[in-house]
Amino acid sequence: MSAEPGQPIKAVLWDFGGVILTSPFEAFRRYEEARGLPRDFLRGVNAINPHGNAWARFERGEVDADTFGELFAAEARALGHDVHGREVLKLVSGEIRPRMVAALKTVKTRFKIACLTNNMPLGHGPAMAVSPEKAAAVAEVMRLFDIVVESSKVGVRKPEPAFYQRACDLLEIAPHEAVFLDDLGINLKPAAAMGMQTIKVEDPDRALADLSRIIGMEFA
């Protein structure tokens, strides 16, 4: 969706996992292959009752890790396979994409930037890093953002519109003054409905090319 005429872009909003970090879905698929599970079974569990399932409740900070594990296990059993949530939690922390970090630094010279992350009260820091060393590397990236909105701290999550509005309020912008990058279409739809320009990040290079066209900046 295009911005309103005469309303320039003022901010670029970034998802973290799957955009700045590699997608946890890659780790999900490796796990599924190793366990002989159907492809995308774990994503399928999370697609059932998407606003009230174990994943959603943990991302809003409503349950702890142990409760999540049991709830996820029950949801997986209902779909025909035994997978405990504690196994899934080992898979959620991706690797930093250096080109995306470089793009953040470039964008920051002209625009406000914010991180909008669905995360869990788990591990180290907003990216749920599995080690202090990784947490330190992620923290360095997080310091680039003007604001970071974490679902587990604010009690709402993507794709709830209130999550995006909170980011806009903190940045003191209107939604149509923002571009939002996320790897999930379900998270982009409400942002677009609010007036944001949106970019689905499937291939990072293509996503940065799309962002370049929107904001008029070149990325190395």
mmCIF file of C-alpha atoms in Angstrom:
data_model
loop_
_atom_site.group_PDB
_atom_site.id
_atom_site.type_symbol
_atom_site.label_atom_id
_atom_site.label_comp_id
_atom_site.label_asym_id
_atom_site.label_seq_id
_atom_site.Cartn_x
_atom_site.Cartn_y
_atom_site.Cartn_z
ATOM 1 C CA MET A 1 0.000 0.000 0.000
ATOM 2 C CA SER A 2 1.343 3.413 -0.913
ATOM 3 C CA ALA A 3 1.770 6.263 1.496
ATOM 4 C CA GLU A 4 -0.695 9.129 1.269
ATOM 5 C CA PRO A 5 0.252 11.825 -1.263
ATOM 6 C CA GLY A 6 2.447 14.482 0.277
ATOM 7 C CA GLN A 7 3.216 12.293 3.289
ATOM 8 C CA PRO A 8 6.874 11.252 3.146
ATOM 9 C CA ILE A 9 8.200 8.139 4.834
ATOM 10 C CA LYS A 10 9.666 8.980 8.240
ATOM 11 C CA ALA A 11 10.446 5.551 9.700
ATOM 12 C CA VAL A 12 11.375 1.994 8.756
ATOM 13 C CA LEU A 13 10.102 -0.760 11.057
ATOM 14 C CA TRP A 14 11.851 -4.135 11.138
ATOM 15 C CA ASP A 15 10.870 -7.552 12.373
ATOM 16 C CA PHE A 16 13.850 -9.300 13.987
ATOM 17 C CA GLY A 17 13.669 -13.086 13.608
ATOM 18 C CA GLY A 18 13.444 -13.910 9.902
ATOM 19 C CA VAL A 19 14.559 -10.408 8.877
ATOM 20 C CA ILE A 20 17.620 -9.275 10.843
ATOM 21 C CA LEU A 21 18.182 -12.882 11.929
ATOM 22 C CA THR A 22 17.784 -15.993 9.819
ATOM 23 C CA SER A 23 14.344 -17.548 10.095
ATOM 24 C CA PRO A 24 13.652 -20.102 12.833
ATOM 25 C CA PHE A 25 11.583 -21.950 10.231
ATOM 26 C CA GLU A 26 14.831 -23.252 8.736
ATOM 27 C CA ALA A 27 15.657 -24.875 12.093
ATOM 28 C CA PHE A 28 12.074 -26.151 12.347
ATOM 29 C CA ARG A 29 12.434 -27.978 9.028
ATOM 30 C CA ARG A 30 15.743 -29.561 10.010
ATOM 31 C CA TYR A 31 14.129 -30.786 13.227
ATOM 32 C CA GLU A 32 11.120 -32.161 11.332
ATOM 33 C CA GLU A 33 13.363 -34.036 8.918
ATOM 34 C CA ALA A 34 15.424 -35.504 11.761
ATOM 35 C CA ARG A 35 12.281 -36.599 13.641
ATOM 36 C CA GLY A 36 10.402 -37.859 10.583
ATOM 37 C CA LEU A 37 7.638 -35.314 11.083
ATOM 38 C CA PRO A 38 5.571 -33.922 8.193
ATOM 39 C CA ARG A 39 7.092 -30.832 6.584
ATOM 40 C CA ASP A 40 5.912 -27.639 8.314
ATOM 41 C CA PHE A 41 4.238 -29.611 11.108
ATOM 42 C CA LEU A 42 5.510 -27.172 13.751
ATOM 43 C CA ARG A 43 4.163 -24.189 11.843
ATOM 44 C CA GLY A 44 0.901 -26.070 11.498
ATOM 45 C CA VAL A 45 0.613 -26.420 15.265
ATOM 46 C CA ASN A 46 1.105 -22.680 15.605
ATOM 47 C CA ALA A 47 -1.522 -21.976 12.954
ATOM 48 C CA ILE A 48 -4.304 -23.566 15.002
ATOM 49 C CA ASN A 49 -6.045 -20.964 17.171
ATOM 50 C CA PRO A 50 -3.283 -18.463 16.271
ATOM 51 C CA HIS A 51 -4.290 -15.776 18.784
ATOM 52 C CA GLY A 52 -4.886 -18.090 21.753
ATOM 53 C CA ASN A 53 -2.549 -21.061 21.347
ATOM 54 C CA ALA A 54 0.549 -21.822 23.421
ATOM 55 C CA TRP A 55 2.820 -19.816 21.132
ATOM 56 C CA ALA A 56 0.641 -16.710 21.201
ATOM 57 C CA ARG A 57 0.218 -16.861 24.974
ATOM 58 C CA PHE A 58 3.957 -17.239 25.555
ATOM 59 C CA GLU A 59 4.762 -14.339 23.200
ATOM 60 C CA ARG A 60 2.371 -12.130 25.165
ATOM 61 C CA GLY A 61 4.090 -13.178 28.403
ATOM 62 C CA GLU A 62 0.944 -14.859 29.750
ATOM 63 C CA VAL A 63 2.615 -18.225 30.533
ATOM 64 C CA ASP A 64 6.097 -19.358 31.515
ATOM 65 C CA ALA A 65 8.370 -21.715 29.582
ATOM 66 C CA ASP A 66 7.282 -24.853 31.439
ATOM 67 C CA THR A 67 3.599 -24.124 30.878
ATOM 68 C CA PHE A 68 4.261 -23.345 27.232
ATOM 69 C CA GLY A 69 6.032 -26.688 26.837
ATOM 70 C CA GLU A 70 3.070 -28.640 28.156
ATOM 71 C CA LEU A 71 0.493 -26.629 26.213
ATOM 72 C CA PHE A 72 2.422 -27.016 22.964
ATOM 73 C CA ALA A 73 2.796 -30.765 23.578
ATOM 74 C CA ALA A 74 -0.967 -31.088 23.967
ATOM 75 C CA GLU A 75 -1.568 -29.139 20.756
ATOM 76 C CA ALA A 76 0.933 -31.297 18.864
ATOM 77 C CA ARG A 77 -0.650 -34.519 20.170
ATOM 78 C CA ALA A 78 -4.048 -33.293 18.993
ATOM 79 C CA LEU A 79 -2.547 -33.129 15.495
ATOM 80 C CA GLY A 80 -1.095 -36.613 15.716
ATOM 81 C CA HIS A 81 2.527 -36.275 16.852
ATOM 82 C CA ASP A 82 4.435 -36.088 20.125
ATOM 83 C CA VAL A 83 6.557 -32.915 20.265
ATOM 84 C CA HIS A 84 7.202 -31.196 23.579
ATOM 85 C CA GLY A 85 7.432 -27.429 23.529
ATOM 86 C CA ARG A 86 10.842 -27.478 25.238
ATOM 87 C CA GLU A 87 12.260 -29.059 22.079
ATOM 88 C CA VAL A 88 10.797 -26.300 19.927
ATOM 89 C CA LEU A 89 12.235 -23.557 22.116
ATOM 90 C CA LYS A 90 15.746 -24.783 21.315
ATOM 91 C CA LEU A 91 15.131 -23.868 17.667
ATOM 92 C CA VAL A 92 13.925 -20.277 17.822
ATOM 93 C CA SER A 93 17.169 -18.273 17.877
ATOM 94 C CA GLY A 94 18.563 -17.535 14.388
ATOM 95 C CA GLU A 95 21.852 -16.121 13.125
ATOM 96 C CA ILE A 96 22.563 -12.443 12.432
ATOM 97 C CA ARG A 97 22.449 -11.401 8.757
ATOM 98 C CA PRO A 98 25.355 -8.946 8.301
ATOM 99 C CA ARG A 99 23.858 -7.323 5.191
ATOM 100 C CA MET A 100 20.658 -6.499 7.048
ATOM 101 C CA VAL A 101 22.668 -4.936 9.875
ATOM 102 C CA ALA A 102 24.584 -2.849 7.347
ATOM 103 C CA ALA A 103 21.254 -1.746 5.856
ATOM 104 C CA LEU A 104 20.012 -0.741 9.319
ATOM 105 C CA LYS A 105 23.023 1.514 9.754
ATOM 106 C CA THR A 106 22.428 3.117 6.351
ATOM 107 C CA VAL A 107 18.711 3.684 6.922
ATOM 108 C CA LYS A 108 19.381 5.140 10.371
ATOM 109 C CA THR A 109 21.247 8.078 8.806
ATOM 110 C CA ARG A 110 17.989 9.426 7.341
ATOM 111 C CA PHE A 111 15.039 7.699 9.000
ATOM 112 C CA LYS A 112 13.825 6.615 12.405
ATOM 113 C CA ILE A 113 14.151 2.861 12.838
ATOM 114 C CA ALA A 114 12.294 0.493 15.153
ATOM 115 C CA CYS A 115 12.327 -3.213 15.918
ATOM 116 C CA LEU A 116 8.930 -4.910 16.249
ATOM 117 C CA THR A 117 9.525 -8.406 17.597
ATOM 118 C CA ASN A 118 7.274 -11.186 18.793
ATOM 119 C CA ASN A 119 9.432 -12.808 21.439
ATOM 120 C CA MET A 120 9.228 -14.857 24.595
ATOM 121 C CA PRO A 121 10.488 -14.456 28.168
ATOM 122 C CA LEU A 122 13.225 -16.949 27.341
ATOM 123 C CA GLY A 123 16.993 -17.024 26.977
ATOM 124 C CA HIS A 124 19.077 -13.852 26.802
ATOM 125 C CA GLY A 125 17.598 -10.570 25.557
ATOM 126 C CA PRO A 126 14.948 -9.659 22.960
ATOM 127 C CA ALA A 127 16.145 -12.273 20.452
ATOM 128 C CA MET A 128 16.005 -15.091 23.036
ATOM 129 C CA ALA A 129 19.702 -15.814 22.415
ATOM 130 C CA VAL A 130 20.916 -19.193 23.634
ATOM 131 C CA SER A 131 24.264 -17.964 24.959
ATOM 132 C CA PRO A 132 25.681 -14.793 26.567
ATOM 133 C CA GLU A 133 28.038 -14.385 23.604
ATOM 134 C CA LYS A 134 25.207 -14.413 21.103
ATOM 135 C CA ALA A 135 23.181 -12.129 23.333
ATOM 136 C CA ALA A 136 26.033 -9.610 23.289
ATOM 137 C CA ALA A 137 26.147 -9.666 19.486
ATOM 138 C CA VAL A 138 22.380 -9.181 19.285
ATOM 139 C CA ALA A 139 22.495 -6.387 21.871
ATOM 140 C CA GLU A 140 24.925 -4.500 19.653
ATOM 141 C CA VAL A 141 22.400 -4.664 16.813
ATOM 142 C CA MET A 142 19.508 -3.712 19.091
ATOM 143 C CA ARG A 143 21.312 -0.538 20.123
ATOM 144 C CA LEU A 144 20.956 0.712 16.548
ATOM 145 C CA PHE A 145 17.167 0.989 16.864
ATOM 146 C CA ASP A 146 15.461 4.111 18.156
ATOM 147 C CA ILE A 147 12.898 1.889 19.872
ATOM 148 C CA VAL A 148 12.373 -1.851 20.403
ATOM 149 C CA VAL A 149 8.850 -3.174 20.969
ATOM 150 C CA GLU A 150 8.797 -6.685 22.465
ATOM 151 C CA SER A 151 5.553 -8.650 22.611
ATOM 152 C CA SER A 152 6.475 -10.401 25.856
ATOM 153 C CA LYS A 153 6.903 -7.025 27.586
ATOM 154 C CA VAL A 154 3.948 -5.069 26.201
ATOM 155 C CA GLY A 155 1.366 -7.869 26.337
ATOM 156 C CA VAL A 156 0.292 -7.602 22.687
ATOM 157 C CA ARG A 157 1.851 -9.178 19.611
ATOM 158 C CA LYS A 158 1.830 -9.109 15.854
ATOM 159 C CA PRO A 159 -0.620 -9.300 14.105
ATOM 160 C CA GLU A 160 -2.668 -7.363 16.713
ATOM 161 C CA PRO A 161 -3.063 -3.764 15.433
ATOM 162 C CA ALA A 162 -2.343 -2.349 18.901
ATOM 163 C CA PHE A 163 1.222 -3.641 18.608
ATOM 164 C CA TYR A 164 1.913 -1.587 15.468
ATOM 165 C CA GLN A 165 0.144 1.444 16.885
ATOM 166 C CA ARG A 166 2.341 1.320 19.968
ATOM 167 C CA ALA A 167 5.435 1.529 17.766
ATOM 168 C CA CYS A 168 4.001 4.459 15.822
ATOM 169 C CA ASP A 169 3.086 6.292 19.009
ATOM 170 C CA LEU A 170 6.590 5.846 20.417
ATOM 171 C CA LEU A 171 8.132 7.108 17.167
ATOM 172 C CA GLU A 172 5.602 9.965 16.962
ATOM 173 C CA ILE A 173 4.573 9.050 13.417
ATOM 174 C CA ALA A 174 1.369 8.091 11.649
ATOM 175 C CA PRO A 175 1.194 4.545 10.207
ATOM 176 C CA HIS A 176 1.247 5.843 6.626
ATOM 177 C CA GLU A 177 4.640 7.407 7.352
ATOM 178 C CA ALA A 178 6.227 3.985 7.907
ATOM 179 C CA VAL A 179 7.589 1.037 5.945
ATOM 180 C CA PHE A 180 7.420 -2.346 7.684
ATOM 181 C CA LEU A 181 9.502 -5.439 6.871
ATOM 182 C CA ASP A 182 8.458 -8.878 8.132
ATOM 183 C CA ASP A 183 8.851 -12.448 6.892
ATOM 184 C CA LEU A 184 5.214 -13.407 7.582
ATOM 185 C CA GLY A 185 2.308 -12.252 5.488
ATOM 186 C CA ILE A 186 -0.078 -12.573 8.445
ATOM 187 C CA ASN A 187 1.947 -9.884 10.229
ATOM 188 C CA LEU A 188 2.053 -7.580 7.209
ATOM 189 C CA LYS A 189 -1.694 -7.516 6.481
ATOM 190 C CA PRO A 190 -2.788 -5.439 9.498
ATOM 191 C CA ALA A 191 0.158 -3.073 9.026
ATOM 192 C CA ALA A 192 -0.894 -2.503 5.425
ATOM 193 C CA ALA A 193 -4.517 -2.016 6.502
ATOM 194 C CA MET A 194 -3.338 0.722 8.861
ATOM 195 C CA GLY A 195 -1.606 2.497 5.970
ATOM 196 C CA MET A 196 1.989 1.278 6.179
ATOM 197 C CA GLN A 197 3.944 0.247 3.135
ATOM 198 C CA THR A 198 4.974 -3.364 3.648
ATOM 199 C CA ILE A 199 7.730 -5.670 2.413
ATOM 200 C CA LYS A 200 7.645 -9.446 2.812
ATOM 201 C CA VAL A 201 11.161 -10.708 3.502
ATOM 202 C CA GLU A 202 11.629 -14.046 1.758
ATOM 203 C CA ASP A 203 14.921 -13.248 0.069
ATOM 204 C CA PRO A 204 16.905 -10.542 1.938
ATOM 205 C CA ASP A 205 18.461 -9.126 -1.227
ATOM 206 C CA ARG A 206 15.075 -8.724 -2.899
ATOM 207 C CA ALA A 207 13.629 -7.173 0.247
ATOM 208 C CA LEU A 208 16.403 -4.576 0.369
ATOM 209 C CA ALA A 209 15.869 -3.821 -3.314
ATOM 210 C CA ASP A 210 12.186 -3.188 -2.555
ATOM 211 C CA LEU A 211 13.111 -0.960 0.381
ATOM 212 C CA SER A 212 15.578 0.935 -1.796
ATOM 213 C CA ARG A 213 12.809 1.753 -4.280
ATOM 214 C CA ILE A 214 10.500 3.006 -1.531
ATOM 215 C CA ILE A 215 12.909 5.196 0.442
ATOM 216 C CA GLY A 216 15.421 6.116 -2.264
ATOM 217 C CA MET A 217 18.537 4.764 -0.558
ATOM 218 C CA GLU A 218 21.125 2.380 -1.984
ATOM 219 C CA PHE A 219 22.479 -0.597 -0.055
ATOM 220 C CA ALA A 220 25.876 -2.178 -0.625
#
